[in-house]
mmCIF file of N, CA and C in Angstrom:
data_model
loop_
_atom_site.group_PDB
_atom_site.id
_atom_site.type_symbol
_atom_site.label_atom_id
_atom_site.label_comp_id
_atom_site.label_asym_id
_atom_site.label_seq_id
_atom_site.Cartn_x
_atom_site.Cartn_y
_atom_site.Cartn_z
ATOM 1 N N UNK G 102 1.903 -4.347 -18.834
ATOM 2 C CA UNK G 102 3.160 -4.079 -18.200
ATOM 3 C C UNK G 102 2.954 -4.258 -16.614
ATOM 4 N N UNK G 103 3.447 -5.121 -15.980
ATOM 5 C CA UNK G 103 3.383 -5.777 -14.524
ATOM 6 C C UNK G 103 4.426 -4.827 -14.136
ATOM 7 N N UNK G 104 4.048 -4.587 -12.736
ATOM 8 C CA UNK G 104 4.925 -3.645 -11.621
ATOM 9 C C UNK G 104 5.274 -4.829 -10.571
ATOM 10 N N UNK G 105 6.128 -3.626 -9.785
ATOM 11 C CA UNK G 105 6.757 -4.601 -8.288
ATOM 12 C C UNK G 105 5.753 -3.604 -7.444
ATOM 13 N N UNK G 106 4.961 -4.137 -6.666
ATOM 14 C CA UNK G 106 4.685 -3.610 -5.648
ATOM 15 C C UNK G 106 5.371 -3.898 -4.388
ATOM 16 N N UNK G 107 6.362 -3.043 -3.411
ATOM 17 C CA UNK G 107 7.242 -2.743 -2.937
ATOM 18 C C UNK G 107 6.964 -2.102 -1.699
ATOM 19 N N UNK G 108 6.834 -2.959 -0.384
ATOM 20 C CA UNK G 108 6.416 -2.379 0.756
ATOM 21 C C UNK G 108 7.697 -2.473 1.810
ATOM 22 N N UNK G 109 8.041 -1.692 2.434
ATOM 23 C CA UNK G 109 8.977 -1.633 3.526
ATOM 24 C C UNK G 109 8.443 -1.844 4.872
ATOM 25 N N UNK G 110 8.950 -3.147 5.466
ATOM 26 C CA UNK G 110 8.364 -3.771 6.341
ATOM 27 C C UNK G 110 9.062 -3.668 7.605
ATOM 28 N N UNK G 111 10.241 -3.582 7.326
ATOM 29 C CA UNK G 111 11.130 -3.673 8.726
ATOM 30 C C UNK G 111 12.074 -2.397 8.696
ATOM 31 N N UNK G 112 12.271 -1.709 9.821
ATOM 32 C CA UNK G 112 13.411 -0.215 9.453
ATOM 33 C C UNK G 112 14.426 -0.678 9.422
ATOM 34 N N UNK G 113 15.427 0.371 8.403
ATOM 35 C CA UNK G 113 16.990 -0.131 8.482
ATOM 36 C C UNK G 113 17.648 0.637 9.385
ATOM 37 N N UNK G 114 16.793 1.049 10.605
ATOM 38 C CA UNK G 114 17.727 1.841 11.768
ATOM 39 C C UNK G 114 19.002 0.557 12.130
ATOM 40 N N UNK G 115 19.947 0.913 12.021
ATOM 41 C CA UNK G 115 21.472 0.532 12.481
ATOM 42 C C UNK G 115 21.827 -0.434 11.620
ATOM 43 N N UNK G 116 21.046 -0.556 10.136
ATOM 44 C CA UNK G 116 22.164 -1.405 9.362
ATOM 45 C C UNK G 116 23.251 -0.758 8.177
ATOM 46 N N UNK G 117 23.788 -1.341 7.762
ATOM 47 C CA UNK G 117 25.194 -0.710 6.841
ATOM 48 C C UNK G 117 24.504 0.277 5.850
ATOM 49 N N UNK G 118 25.327 1.412 5.614
ATOM 50 C CA UNK G 118 25.069 2.459 4.605
ATOM 51 C C UNK G 118 24.709 1.732 3.097
ATOM 52 N N UNK G 119 25.091 1.307 2.378
ATOM 53 C CA UNK G 119 24.805 0.196 1.512
ATOM 54 C C UNK G 119 23.227 -0.116 1.388
ATOM 55 N N UNK G 120 22.625 -0.681 2.288
ATOM 56 C CA UNK G 120 21.249 -0.687 2.353
ATOM 57 C C UNK G 120 20.501 -0.137 2.614
ATOM 58 N N UNK G 121 20.662 0.998 3.353
ATOM 59 C CA UNK G 121 20.011 1.994 3.302
ATOM 60 C C UNK G 121 19.864 3.114 2.214
ATOM 61 N N UNK G 122 21.186 3.019 1.480
ATOM 62 C CA UNK G 122 21.157 3.599 0.024
ATOM 63 C C UNK G 122 20.036 2.699 -1.295
ATOM 64 N N UNK G 123 20.186 1.491 -0.799
ATOM 65 C CA UNK G 123 19.135 0.798 -1.417
ATOM 66 C C UNK G 123 17.944 1.117 -1.292
ATOM 67 N N UNK G 124 17.732 1.154 -0.419
ATOM 68 C CA UNK G 124 15.943 1.693 0.052
ATOM 69 C C UNK G 124 15.861 2.757 -0.192
ATOM 70 N N UNK G 125 16.926 4.037 -0.184
ATOM 71 C CA UNK G 125 16.494 5.405 -0.563
ATOM 72 C C UNK G 125 16.094 5.251 -2.352
ATOM 73 N N UNK G 126 17.272 4.798 -2.787
ATOM 74 C CA UNK G 126 17.099 4.389 -4.528
ATOM 75 C C UNK G 126 15.953 3.960 -4.446
ATOM 76 N N UNK G 127 15.003 3.018 -4.134
ATOM 77 C CA UNK G 127 13.893 2.625 -4.131
ATOM 78 C C UNK G 127 13.076 3.087 -4.162
ATOM 79 N N UNK G 128 12.972 4.225 -2.991
ATOM 80 C CA UNK G 128 11.905 5.472 -2.720
ATOM 81 C C UNK G 128 11.385 5.353 -1.529
ATOM 82 N N UNK G 129 11.851 4.093 -0.743
ATOM 83 C CA UNK G 129 11.063 3.812 0.667
ATOM 84 C C UNK G 129 12.107 4.745 1.702
ATOM 85 N N UNK G 130 11.126 5.105 2.360
ATOM 86 C CA UNK G 130 11.598 6.211 3.404
ATOM 87 C C UNK G 130 11.388 5.322 4.613
ATOM 88 N N UNK G 131 10.255 5.584 4.553
ATOM 89 C CA UNK G 131 9.259 5.231 6.192
ATOM 90 C C UNK G 131 8.625 3.810 6.164
ATOM 91 N N UNK G 132 8.640 2.916 7.021
ATOM 92 C CA UNK G 132 7.523 1.577 7.352
ATOM 93 C C UNK G 132 6.587 1.724 6.697
ATOM 94 N N UNK G 133 5.931 0.749 6.179
ATOM 95 C CA UNK G 133 4.562 0.465 5.612
ATOM 96 C C UNK G 133 4.569 1.146 4.410
ATOM 97 N N UNK G 134 5.257 2.011 4.200
ATOM 98 C CA UNK G 134 5.249 3.008 2.513
ATOM 99 C C UNK G 134 5.637 1.969 1.557
ATOM 100 N N UNK G 135 4.490 2.272 0.391
ATOM 101 C CA UNK G 135 4.733 1.402 -0.746
ATOM 102 C C UNK G 135 4.984 2.344 -2.011
ATOM 103 N N UNK G 136 5.664 1.515 -2.489
ATOM 104 C CA UNK G 136 6.009 2.185 -3.759
ATOM 105 C C UNK G 136 5.834 1.409 -5.394
ATOM 106 N N UNK G 137 5.572 1.574 -6.513
ATOM 107 C CA UNK G 137 5.795 0.937 -7.512
ATOM 108 C C UNK G 137 6.584 1.091 -8.443
ATOM 109 N N UNK G 138 7.434 0.058 -9.108
ATOM 110 C CA UNK G 138 8.540 0.030 -9.987
ATOM 111 C C UNK G 138 8.231 -0.743 -10.896
ATOM 112 N N UNK G 139 8.546 -0.756 -12.591
ATOM 113 C CA UNK G 139 8.050 -1.622 -13.532
ATOM 114 C C UNK G 139 9.232 -2.915 -12.973
ATOM 115 N N UNK G 140 8.546 -4.122 -13.557
ATOM 116 C CA UNK G 140 9.524 -5.278 -13.573
ATOM 117 C C UNK G 140 10.818 -5.145 -14.467
ATOM 118 N N UNK G 141 12.108 -5.134 -13.845
ATOM 119 C CA UNK G 141 13.332 -5.332 -14.670
ATOM 120 C C UNK G 141 14.060 -5.969 -13.587
ATOM 121 N N UNK G 142 15.118 -6.430 -14.370
ATOM 122 C CA UNK G 142 16.261 -7.105 -13.576
ATOM 123 C C UNK G 142 17.057 -5.873 -12.661
ATOM 124 N N UNK G 143 16.931 -4.898 -12.928
ATOM 125 C CA UNK G 143 17.879 -3.855 -12.223
ATOM 126 C C UNK G 143 17.228 -3.979 -10.723
ATOM 127 N N UNK G 144 15.610 -3.843 -10.677
ATOM 128 C CA UNK G 144 14.935 -3.384 -9.972
ATOM 129 C C UNK G 144 14.801 -4.629 -8.804
ATOM 130 N N UNK G 145 14.776 -5.870 -9.626
ATOM 131 C CA UNK G 145 14.754 -7.046 -8.728
ATOM 132 C C UNK G 145 16.176 -7.362 -7.681
ATOM 133 N N UNK G 146 17.088 -6.684 -8.850
ATOM 134 C CA UNK G 146 18.742 -6.948 -7.714
ATOM 135 C C UNK G 146 18.604 -5.834 -6.450
ATOM 136 N N UNK G 147 18.023 -5.166 -6.633
ATOM 137 C CA UNK G 147 17.558 -4.422 -5.636
ATOM 138 C C UNK G 147 17.190 -4.484 -5.022
ATOM 139 N N UNK G 148 15.830 -5.246 -4.984
ATOM 140 C CA UNK G 148 15.159 -5.739 -4.091
ATOM 141 C C UNK G 148 15.515 -7.304 -3.383
ATOM 142 N N UNK G 149 16.305 -7.777 -4.211
ATOM 143 C CA UNK G 149 17.488 -9.102 -3.397
ATOM 144 C C UNK G 149 18.186 -8.654 -2.376
ATOM 145 N N UNK G 150 18.631 -7.344 -2.409
ATOM 146 C CA UNK G 150 19.623 -6.932 -1.836
ATOM 147 C C UNK G 150 19.008 -6.428 -0.392
ATOM 148 N N UNK G 151 17.671 -6.239 -0.254
ATOM 149 C CA UNK G 151 16.981 -5.625 0.614
ATOM 150 C C UNK G 151 15.587 -6.872 1.024
ATOM 151 N N UNK G 152 15.715 -8.068 0.812
ATOM 152 C CA UNK G 152 14.643 -8.766 0.494
ATOM 153 C C UNK G 152 14.282 -9.055 1.966
ATOM 154 N N UNK G 153 15.088 -8.882 3.214
ATOM 155 C CA UNK G 153 14.532 -9.254 4.500
ATOM 156 C C UNK G 153 13.922 -8.233 5.286
ATOM 157 N N UNK G 154 13.654 -6.885 4.316
ATOM 158 C CA UNK G 154 12.953 -5.603 4.892
ATOM 159 C C UNK G 154 11.889 -5.417 4.262
ATOM 160 N N UNK G 155 11.770 -5.836 2.911
ATOM 161 C CA UNK G 155 10.636 -5.508 2.447
ATOM 162 C C UNK G 155 9.679 -6.246 1.843
ATOM 163 N N UNK G 156 8.245 -6.224 1.469
ATOM 164 C CA UNK G 156 7.239 -7.317 1.019
ATOM 165 C C UNK G 156 6.908 -6.688 -0.481
ATOM 166 N N UNK G 157 7.111 -8.027 -1.034
ATOM 167 C CA UNK G 157 7.058 -7.581 -2.711
ATOM 168 C C UNK G 157 5.833 -8.570 -3.230
ATOM 169 N N UNK G 158 5.385 -8.005 -4.083
ATOM 170 C CA UNK G 158 4.358 -8.837 -4.799
ATOM 171 C C UNK G 158 4.031 -8.095 -6.285
ATOM 172 N N UNK G 159 3.844 -8.982 -7.387
ATOM 173 C CA UNK G 159 3.992 -8.433 -8.547
ATOM 174 C C UNK G 159 2.726 -8.270 -9.204
ATOM 175 N N UNK G 160 1.691 -6.893 -9.747
ATOM 176 C CA UNK G 160 0.688 -6.460 -9.659
ATOM 177 C C UNK G 160 0.817 -6.024 -11.363
ATOM 178 N N UNK G 161 -0.496 -5.838 -11.780
ATOM 179 C CA UNK G 161 -0.394 -5.467 -13.371
ATOM 180 C C UNK G 161 -0.770 -4.247 -13.882
ATOM 181 N N UNK G 162 -1.156 -3.254 -12.842
ATOM 182 C CA UNK G 162 -0.885 -1.958 -12.807
ATOM 183 C C UNK G 162 -1.066 -0.950 -11.505
ATOM 184 N N UNK G 163 0.267 0.271 -11.583
ATOM 185 C CA UNK G 163 0.545 0.533 -10.271
ATOM 186 C C UNK G 163 -0.660 1.675 -9.989
ATOM 187 N N UNK G 164 -0.301 1.396 -8.760
ATOM 188 C CA UNK G 164 -1.795 2.563 -7.923
ATOM 189 C C UNK G 164 -1.254 3.694 -7.861
ATOM 190 N N UNK G 165 -2.011 4.813 -7.558
ATOM 191 C CA UNK G 165 -1.924 6.375 -7.447
ATOM 192 C C UNK G 165 -1.734 5.934 -5.522
ATOM 193 N N UNK G 166 -1.523 7.328 -4.957
ATOM 194 C CA UNK G 166 -1.645 7.663 -3.489
ATOM 195 C C UNK G 166 -2.984 7.611 -3.102
ATOM 196 N N UNK G 167 -4.130 8.093 -3.824
ATOM 197 C CA UNK G 167 -5.108 7.955 -3.534
ATOM 198 C C UNK G 167 -6.068 6.805 -4.113
ATOM 199 N N UNK G 168 -5.511 5.939 -4.049
ATOM 200 C CA UNK G 168 -6.096 4.422 -4.622
ATOM 201 C C UNK G 168 -5.730 3.535 -3.553
ATOM 202 N N UNK G 169 -4.702 3.605 -3.165
ATOM 203 C CA UNK G 169 -3.783 3.198 -2.279
ATOM 204 C C UNK G 169 -4.658 3.511 -1.080
ATOM 205 N N UNK G 170 -4.715 4.716 -0.340
ATOM 206 C CA UNK G 170 -5.411 5.042 0.591
ATOM 207 C C UNK G 170 -7.081 4.600 0.620
ATOM 208 N N UNK G 171 -7.429 4.549 -0.574
ATOM 209 C CA UNK G 171 -9.206 3.982 -0.578
ATOM 210 C C UNK G 171 -8.829 2.316 -0.373
ATOM 211 N N UNK G 172 -7.723 1.661 -0.577
ATOM 212 C CA UNK G 172 -7.514 0.225 -0.144
ATOM 213 C C UNK G 172 -7.597 0.186 1.463
ATOM 214 N N UNK G 173 -6.821 1.105 2.209
ATOM 215 C CA UNK G 173 -6.759 1.080 3.276
ATOM 216 C C UNK G 173 -7.650 1.157 4.094
ATOM 217 N N UNK G 174 -8.856 2.105 3.726
ATOM 218 C CA UNK G 174 -10.040 2.677 4.595
ATOM 219 C C UNK G 174 -10.673 1.144 4.943
ATOM 220 N N UNK G 175 -11.053 1.236 6.474
ATOM 221 C CA UNK G 175 -11.718 -0.058 6.804
ATOM 222 C C UNK G 175 -13.177 0.146 6.740
ATOM 223 N N UNK G 176 -13.839 -1.014 6.626
ATOM 224 C CA UNK G 176 -15.465 -1.076 6.712
ATOM 225 C C UNK G 176 -15.798 0.093 7.735
ATOM 226 N N UNK G 177 -16.774 0.795 7.512
ATOM 227 C CA UNK G 177 -17.255 1.427 8.902
ATOM 228 C C UNK G 177 -18.221 0.972 9.491
ATOM 229 N N UNK G 178 -18.581 -0.526 9.443
ATOM 230 C CA UNK G 178 -18.773 -1.406 10.339
ATOM 231 C C UNK G 178 -20.620 -1.321 10.803
ATOM 232 N N UNK G 179 -20.974 -0.323 10.013
ATOM 233 C CA UNK G 179 -22.890 -0.109 9.705
ATOM 234 C C UNK G 179 -22.883 -0.001 8.261
ATOM 235 N N UNK G 180 -24.465 0.155 8.361
ATOM 236 C CA UNK G 180 -24.823 0.367 6.904
ATOM 237 C C UNK G 180 -26.121 1.197 7.116
ATOM 238 N N UNK G 181 -26.410 2.127 6.357
ATOM 239 C CA UNK G 181 -27.747 2.547 6.719
ATOM 240 C C UNK G 181 -28.925 1.971 5.516
ATOM 241 N N UNK G 182 -29.830 1.328 6.079
ATOM 242 C CA UNK G 182 -30.882 0.820 5.092
ATOM 243 C C UNK G 182 -31.831 1.776 4.766
ATOM 244 N N UNK G 183 -32.122 2.277 5.641
ATOM 245 C CA UNK G 183 -33.664 3.334 5.396
ATOM 246 C C UNK G 183 -33.057 4.677 5.999
ATOM 247 N N UNK G 184 -33.214 5.795 5.102
ATOM 248 C CA UNK G 184 -32.923 7.075 5.841
ATOM 249 C C UNK G 184 -34.077 7.276 7.095
ATOM 250 N N UNK G 185 -33.533 8.169 8.017
ATOM 251 C CA UNK G 185 -34.226 8.053 9.699
ATOM 252 C C UNK G 185 -35.734 9.022 9.147
ATOM 253 N N UNK G 186 -35.930 9.825 8.382
ATOM 254 C CA UNK G 186 -36.543 10.577 8.073
ATOM 255 C C UNK G 186 -38.135 9.626 7.460
ATOM 256 N N UNK G 187 -37.644 8.255 6.518
ATOM 257 C CA UNK G 187 -38.652 7.584 6.567
ATOM 258 C C UNK G 187 -39.084 6.259 7.710
ATOM 259 N N UNK G 188 -37.844 6.542 8.378
ATOM 260 C CA UNK G 188 -38.665 5.234 9.571
ATOM 261 C C UNK G 188 -39.329 5.910 10.810
ATOM 262 N N UNK G 189 -39.400 7.111 10.728
ATOM 263 C CA UNK G 189 -40.097 7.742 11.742
ATOM 264 C C UNK G 189 -41.403 8.554 11.512
ATOM 265 N N UNK G 190 -41.615 8.273 9.813
ATOM 266 C CA UNK G 190 -42.638 9.164 9.644
ATOM 267 C C UNK G 190 -43.784 7.881 9.926
ATOM 268 N N UNK G 191 -44.925 9.059 10.277
ATOM 269 C CA UNK G 191 -46.198 8.504 10.502
ATOM 270 C C UNK G 191 -47.180 7.634 9.762
ATOM 271 N N UNK G 192 -47.481 6.729 10.020
ATOM 272 C CA UNK G 192 -48.366 6.001 9.144
ATOM 273 C C UNK G 192 -49.639 6.040 9.032
ATOM 274 N N UNK G 193 -50.212 6.260 7.927
ATOM 275 C CA UNK G 193 -51.667 6.824 7.728
ATOM 276 C C UNK G 193 -52.505 5.526 7.213
#
């Protein structure tokens, strides 16, 4: 079952209450927050009402908060190839 991945890109500060109400109905409160909703005409209509504020993509499965956090985790920048105990071991 496909899902809409909806991310709030722009803030709703200063916009009409109708627009903020649509964002609240979608479950979006903070910028860069992401929610998943099943593909349906009702959700598509809500997305069209706030299309300037959100980024939408269609995905096959919804992700949990932990899975989303894992995708945002940056690369550590280094890799440990050999443990230090092996690197400084005296050679006989």
